[in-house]
Short mmCIF file of C-alpha atoms in Angstrom, two decimals:
data_model
loop_
_atom_site.label_atom_id
_atom_site.label_comp_id
_atom_site.label_asym_id
_atom_site.label_seq_id
_atom_site.Cartn_x
_atom_site.Cartn_y
_atom_site.Cartn_z
CA MET A 88 0.00 0.00 0.00
CA MET A 89 2.84 2.40 0.81
CA ASN A 90 4.38 1.85 -2.63
CA ARG A 91 1.30 2.39 -4.79
CA LEU A 92 1.53 5.42 -7.09
CA THR A 93 -1.96 6.89 -6.98
CA GLU A 94 -3.40 8.95 -9.83
CA THR A 95 -3.33 12.41 -8.23
CA VAL A 96 0.14 11.89 -6.79
CA LYS A 97 1.34 10.83 -10.25
CA HIS A 98 -0.04 14.01 -11.82
CA LEU A 99 1.53 16.20 -9.14
CA ILE A 100 4.90 14.56 -9.69
CA ILE A 101 4.58 15.14 -13.46
CA VAL A 102 3.77 18.84 -12.98
CA ASN A 103 6.71 19.26 -10.58
CA VAL A 104 9.07 17.58 -13.03
CA LEU A 105 7.82 19.76 -15.94
CA PHE A 106 8.44 22.91 -13.89
CA PHE A 107 11.91 21.62 -13.03
CA ILE A 108 12.72 20.92 -16.69
CA ALA A 109 11.48 24.39 -17.68
CA THR A 110 13.64 25.96 -14.98
CA SER A 111 16.66 23.95 -16.16
CA LEU A 112 16.10 25.07 -19.77
CA TYR A 113 15.21 28.72 -19.25
CA GLY A 114 16.89 29.43 -15.92
CA ASP A 115 16.46 32.76 -14.20
CA ILE A 116 13.37 33.93 -16.08
CA ILE A 117 11.30 30.92 -14.95
CA TYR A 118 12.62 31.24 -11.40
CA GLU A 119 11.84 34.97 -11.36
CA TRP A 120 8.27 34.43 -12.57
CA PHE A 121 7.28 31.39 -10.54
CA ALA A 122 9.32 31.32 -7.32
CA MET A 123 7.64 33.17 -4.47
CA TRP A 124 9.34 36.46 -3.67
CA PHE A 125 8.90 38.55 -0.54
CA PRO A 126 5.67 40.58 -1.03
CA LYS A 127 7.52 43.92 -0.78
CA ASN A 128 9.83 42.95 -3.63
CA GLN A 129 8.83 44.18 -7.11
CA LYS A 130 9.26 40.61 -8.42
CA PHE A 131 6.38 39.35 -6.29
CA GLN A 132 3.23 38.30 -8.17
CA ILE A 133 0.04 36.86 -6.69
CA TRP A 134 0.26 33.59 -8.68
CA GLN A 135 3.56 32.79 -7.00
CA ILE A 136 1.61 31.78 -3.88
CA ILE A 137 0.70 28.64 -5.84
CA THR A 138 3.45 28.25 -8.43
CA HIS A 139 6.29 28.22 -5.90
CA MET A 140 4.97 24.83 -4.71
CA PHE A 141 6.07 23.31 -8.04
CA MET A 142 9.51 24.96 -8.21
CA HIS A 143 12.71 23.34 -6.92
CA GLY A 144 16.29 24.43 -6.50
CA GLY A 145 18.15 21.35 -7.72
CA PHE A 146 18.10 17.61 -8.34
CA ALA A 147 18.44 16.73 -4.66
CA HIS A 148 15.62 19.10 -3.71
CA ILE A 149 13.09 17.79 -6.22
CA GLY A 150 14.28 14.21 -5.82
CA PHE A 151 13.74 14.16 -2.05
CA ASN A 152 10.38 15.93 -2.27
CA MET A 153 9.02 13.69 -5.02
CA PHE A 154 10.17 10.60 -3.14
CA ALA A 155 8.34 11.83 -0.03
CA LEU A 156 5.28 12.70 -2.11
CA TRP A 157 5.21 9.15 -3.47
CA MET A 158 5.81 7.57 -0.07
CA PHE A 159 3.22 9.51 1.95
CA GLY A 160 0.96 10.96 -0.73
CA GLY A 161 -0.30 7.58 -1.95
CA PRO A 162 -1.60 6.34 1.42
CA VAL A 163 -3.12 9.74 2.22
CA GLU A 164 -4.87 9.95 -1.17
CA GLN A 165 -6.22 6.40 -0.78
CA TYR A 166 -7.52 7.33 2.66
CA LEU A 167 -9.04 10.68 1.72
CA GLY A 168 -9.96 10.43 -1.92
CA LYS A 169 -8.76 12.75 -4.67
CA ASN A 170 -10.62 15.98 -3.84
CA LYS A 171 -9.90 16.03 -0.14
CA PHE A 172 -6.32 15.04 -0.83
CA LEU A 173 -5.87 18.03 -3.14
CA PHE A 174 -7.55 20.33 -0.63
CA LEU A 175 -5.15 19.17 2.07
CA TYR A 176 -2.12 19.36 -0.22
CA PHE A 177 -2.71 22.94 -1.33
CA SER A 178 -3.93 24.08 2.08
CA ALA A 179 -0.65 22.87 3.56
CA GLY A 180 1.27 24.65 0.80
CA LEU A 181 -0.57 27.91 1.46
CA GLY A 182 -0.09 27.52 5.21
CA ALA A 183 3.62 27.03 4.58
CA ALA A 184 3.82 30.21 2.50
CA PHE A 185 1.94 32.35 5.02
CA PHE A 186 3.95 31.04 7.98
CA GLN A 187 7.25 31.72 6.22
CA VAL A 188 6.21 35.18 4.99
CA GLY A 189 4.96 36.03 8.49
CA PHE A 190 8.31 34.97 9.89
CA TYR A 191 10.05 37.16 7.33
CA TYR A 192 7.90 40.17 8.28
CA PHE A 193 8.76 39.58 11.93
CA HIS A 194 12.40 40.30 11.02
CA TYR A 195 11.74 42.84 8.27
CA LEU A 196 9.42 45.33 9.94
CA PRO A 197 11.54 46.32 13.02
CA ALA A 198 14.64 46.92 10.90
CA TYR A 199 12.60 48.82 8.29
CA GLU A 200 11.03 51.05 10.96
CA GLU A 201 14.51 51.72 12.38
CA LEU A 202 15.65 52.87 8.94
CA LEU A 203 12.67 55.21 8.57
CA SER A 204 13.23 56.66 12.03
CA SER A 205 16.90 57.24 11.17
CA GLY A 206 15.87 59.69 8.44
CA LEU A 207 15.78 57.53 5.33
CA THR A 208 12.69 57.59 3.13
CA GLY A 209 10.86 54.55 1.86
CA ASP A 210 11.98 55.27 -1.73
CA GLN A 211 15.62 55.51 -0.64
CA ILE A 212 15.39 52.21 1.20
CA VAL A 213 13.81 50.42 -1.76
CA GLN A 214 16.42 51.87 -4.14
CA MET A 215 19.26 50.59 -1.98
CA LEU A 216 17.62 47.20 -1.56
CA THR A 217 17.01 46.89 -5.31
CA THR A 218 20.45 48.05 -6.47
CA ASN A 219 22.41 46.63 -3.50
CA ARG A 220 24.20 49.97 -3.17
CA GLY A 221 24.44 52.25 -0.17
CA MET A 222 24.25 56.04 -0.07
CA PRO A 223 26.92 58.59 0.84
CA GLY A 224 26.98 59.38 4.54
CA ILE A 225 25.09 56.29 5.65
CA SER A 226 25.88 55.20 9.22
CA GLN A 227 27.03 51.80 10.46
CA GLU A 228 23.72 51.30 12.26
CA GLN A 229 21.83 52.04 9.06
CA LEU A 230 24.03 49.59 7.17
CA PHE A 231 23.32 46.92 9.76
CA ASN A 232 19.55 47.42 9.47
CA LEU A 233 19.79 47.56 5.69
CA GLN A 234 21.54 44.19 5.64
CA ASN A 235 18.78 42.65 7.77
CA VAL A 236 16.12 44.13 5.51
CA PHE A 237 18.05 43.21 2.33
CA ASP A 238 18.21 39.53 3.23
CA VAL A 239 14.43 39.33 3.62
CA PHE A 240 13.56 41.73 0.78
CA ASN A 241 15.47 39.60 -1.73
CA SER A 242 14.45 36.22 -0.33
CA SER A 243 12.62 33.72 -2.49
CA MET A 244 10.80 30.54 -1.65
CA VAL A 245 10.50 27.38 -3.77
CA GLY A 246 9.54 23.78 -3.25
CA ALA A 247 6.76 21.37 -2.36
CA SER A 248 8.19 20.87 1.15
CA GLY A 249 5.30 22.63 2.90
CA CYS A 250 2.82 20.43 1.03
CA ILE A 251 4.88 17.35 1.86
CA MET A 252 5.02 18.26 5.55
CA GLY A 253 1.23 18.58 5.49
CA LEU A 254 0.96 15.08 4.02
CA LEU A 255 3.43 13.75 6.59
CA ALA A 256 1.39 15.23 9.44
CA ALA A 257 -1.82 13.85 7.91
CA PHE A 258 -0.20 10.42 7.61
CA GLY A 259 0.73 10.64 11.29
CA VAL A 260 -2.88 11.36 12.25
CA MET A 261 -3.99 8.39 10.14
CA ASN A 262 -1.31 6.04 11.44
CA PRO A 263 0.12 7.34 14.74
CA ASN A 264 1.88 4.04 15.50
CA ALA A 265 3.46 3.59 12.05
CA GLU A 266 7.25 3.44 12.37
CA LEU A 267 9.23 5.96 10.33
CA MET A 268 12.94 6.52 9.83
CA MET A 269 15.16 9.32 8.58
CA ILE A 270 17.92 8.66 6.03
CA PHE A 271 20.47 10.13 8.45
CA LEU A 272 19.00 8.38 11.49
CA PRO A 273 17.95 4.83 10.50
CA ILE A 274 16.13 4.11 13.76
CA PRO A 275 12.39 3.27 13.59
CA ILE A 276 10.33 5.81 15.53
CA LYS A 277 6.54 5.88 15.82
CA ALA A 278 4.91 8.62 13.73
CA LYS A 279 3.29 10.22 16.80
CA TYR A 280 6.79 10.94 18.13
CA PHE A 281 8.73 11.25 14.86
CA ILE A 282 6.60 14.01 13.27
CA PRO A 283 6.43 16.37 16.30
CA GLY A 284 10.20 15.86 16.66
CA ILE A 285 10.82 16.94 13.05
CA ILE A 286 8.61 20.00 13.54
CA LEU A 287 10.41 20.93 16.74
CA LEU A 288 13.77 20.73 14.96
CA ASP A 289 12.44 23.04 12.26
CA VAL A 290 11.29 25.58 14.87
CA VAL A 291 14.71 25.48 16.53
CA SER A 292 16.42 25.88 13.14
CA ALA A 293 14.20 28.85 12.24
CA VAL A 294 14.94 30.64 15.52
CA THR A 295 18.66 29.84 15.81
CA GLY A 296 19.71 29.43 12.18
CA GLN A 297 21.27 26.09 13.12
CA SER A 298 20.53 23.41 10.50
CA PHE A 299 20.22 19.78 11.59
CA PHE A 300 19.32 17.68 8.55
CA SER A 301 18.33 20.29 5.94
CA PRO A 302 20.38 22.78 3.89
CA SER A 303 21.01 26.08 5.66
CA ASN A 304 18.77 28.00 3.20
CA THR A 305 15.72 25.88 4.07
CA ALA A 306 12.48 27.79 4.80
CA TYR A 307 11.99 26.15 8.18
CA MET A 308 8.83 27.97 9.15
CA ALA A 309 7.27 26.84 5.87
CA HIS A 310 7.75 23.26 7.10
CA VAL A 311 6.10 24.16 10.39
CA GLY A 312 3.17 25.90 8.69
CA GLY A 313 2.58 23.04 6.25
CA ALA A 314 2.71 20.42 9.00
CA LEU A 315 0.39 22.39 11.28
CA ILE A 316 -2.25 22.91 8.59
CA GLY A 317 -2.01 19.27 7.48
CA PHE A 318 -2.46 18.12 11.07
CA ILE A 319 -5.44 20.42 11.75
CA VAL A 320 -7.25 19.50 8.54
CA MET A 321 -6.73 15.74 8.97
CA TRP A 322 -7.55 15.83 12.67
CA TYR A 323 -10.81 17.65 11.95
CA TRP A 324 -11.81 15.26 9.20
CA LYS A 325 -10.95 12.20 11.22
CA LYS A 326 -12.81 13.54 14.24
CA ASN A 327 -15.87 14.16 12.08
CA SER A 328 -15.77 10.80 10.26
CA PHE A 329 -15.08 12.31 6.84
CA ASN A 330 -15.13 8.90 5.15
CA LYS A 331 -18.94 8.86 5.39
CA ASN A 332 -19.12 11.98 3.23
CA ARG A 333 -16.32 11.73 0.65
CA TRP A 334 -16.10 14.54 -1.89
CA ASN A 335 -15.47 12.20 -4.81
#
């Protein structure tokens, strides 16, 4: 059952692979259009809230995510049916985006307000952030705040990881005693302990910047948001016996 490639999962994998091929062929222009940029950045477009879920940064990134989609997506789709599966998948992806953007704003706004209070105008700040050039007479404190704002302003987000974390959390609600293992830690751990542990590590990584098993540029709060939404949706459906009223 774990190894069955269900129809919706197959189509999602195909779309992800097509986006990856397009990015490999056309490079920066595809990334600029379809990755999700920080909302204050001029590159941000509303469709990126969805399209970023199909973008990936390299072979390892898409390979790991598609493997996880196959492993956990199949059982979840069989359990929920196609329509509820898609609702959960995209809800988790949206939750991931909003959590990560909220985390970015938490860092962006205080530094931005400090820059405004130091005498810089909004247009001057945007110009420096866009061109990556300072202005004559700028102070060290302003430079420090500009760097903090710059990192967020020019951040982008790609990947199906938030969706995958939602599926993982949903799988845990379905099968709390299923034993899971990490590639780097081949010890079987029950899902009801394994999944909260992964989420906790992501929270710690987001707050401290210390990476445990993921690359240092991972959007950790996106993982948290996706997992939380996936858990809430599946918990609600399971509690309310959704199988009696499938959407298919």
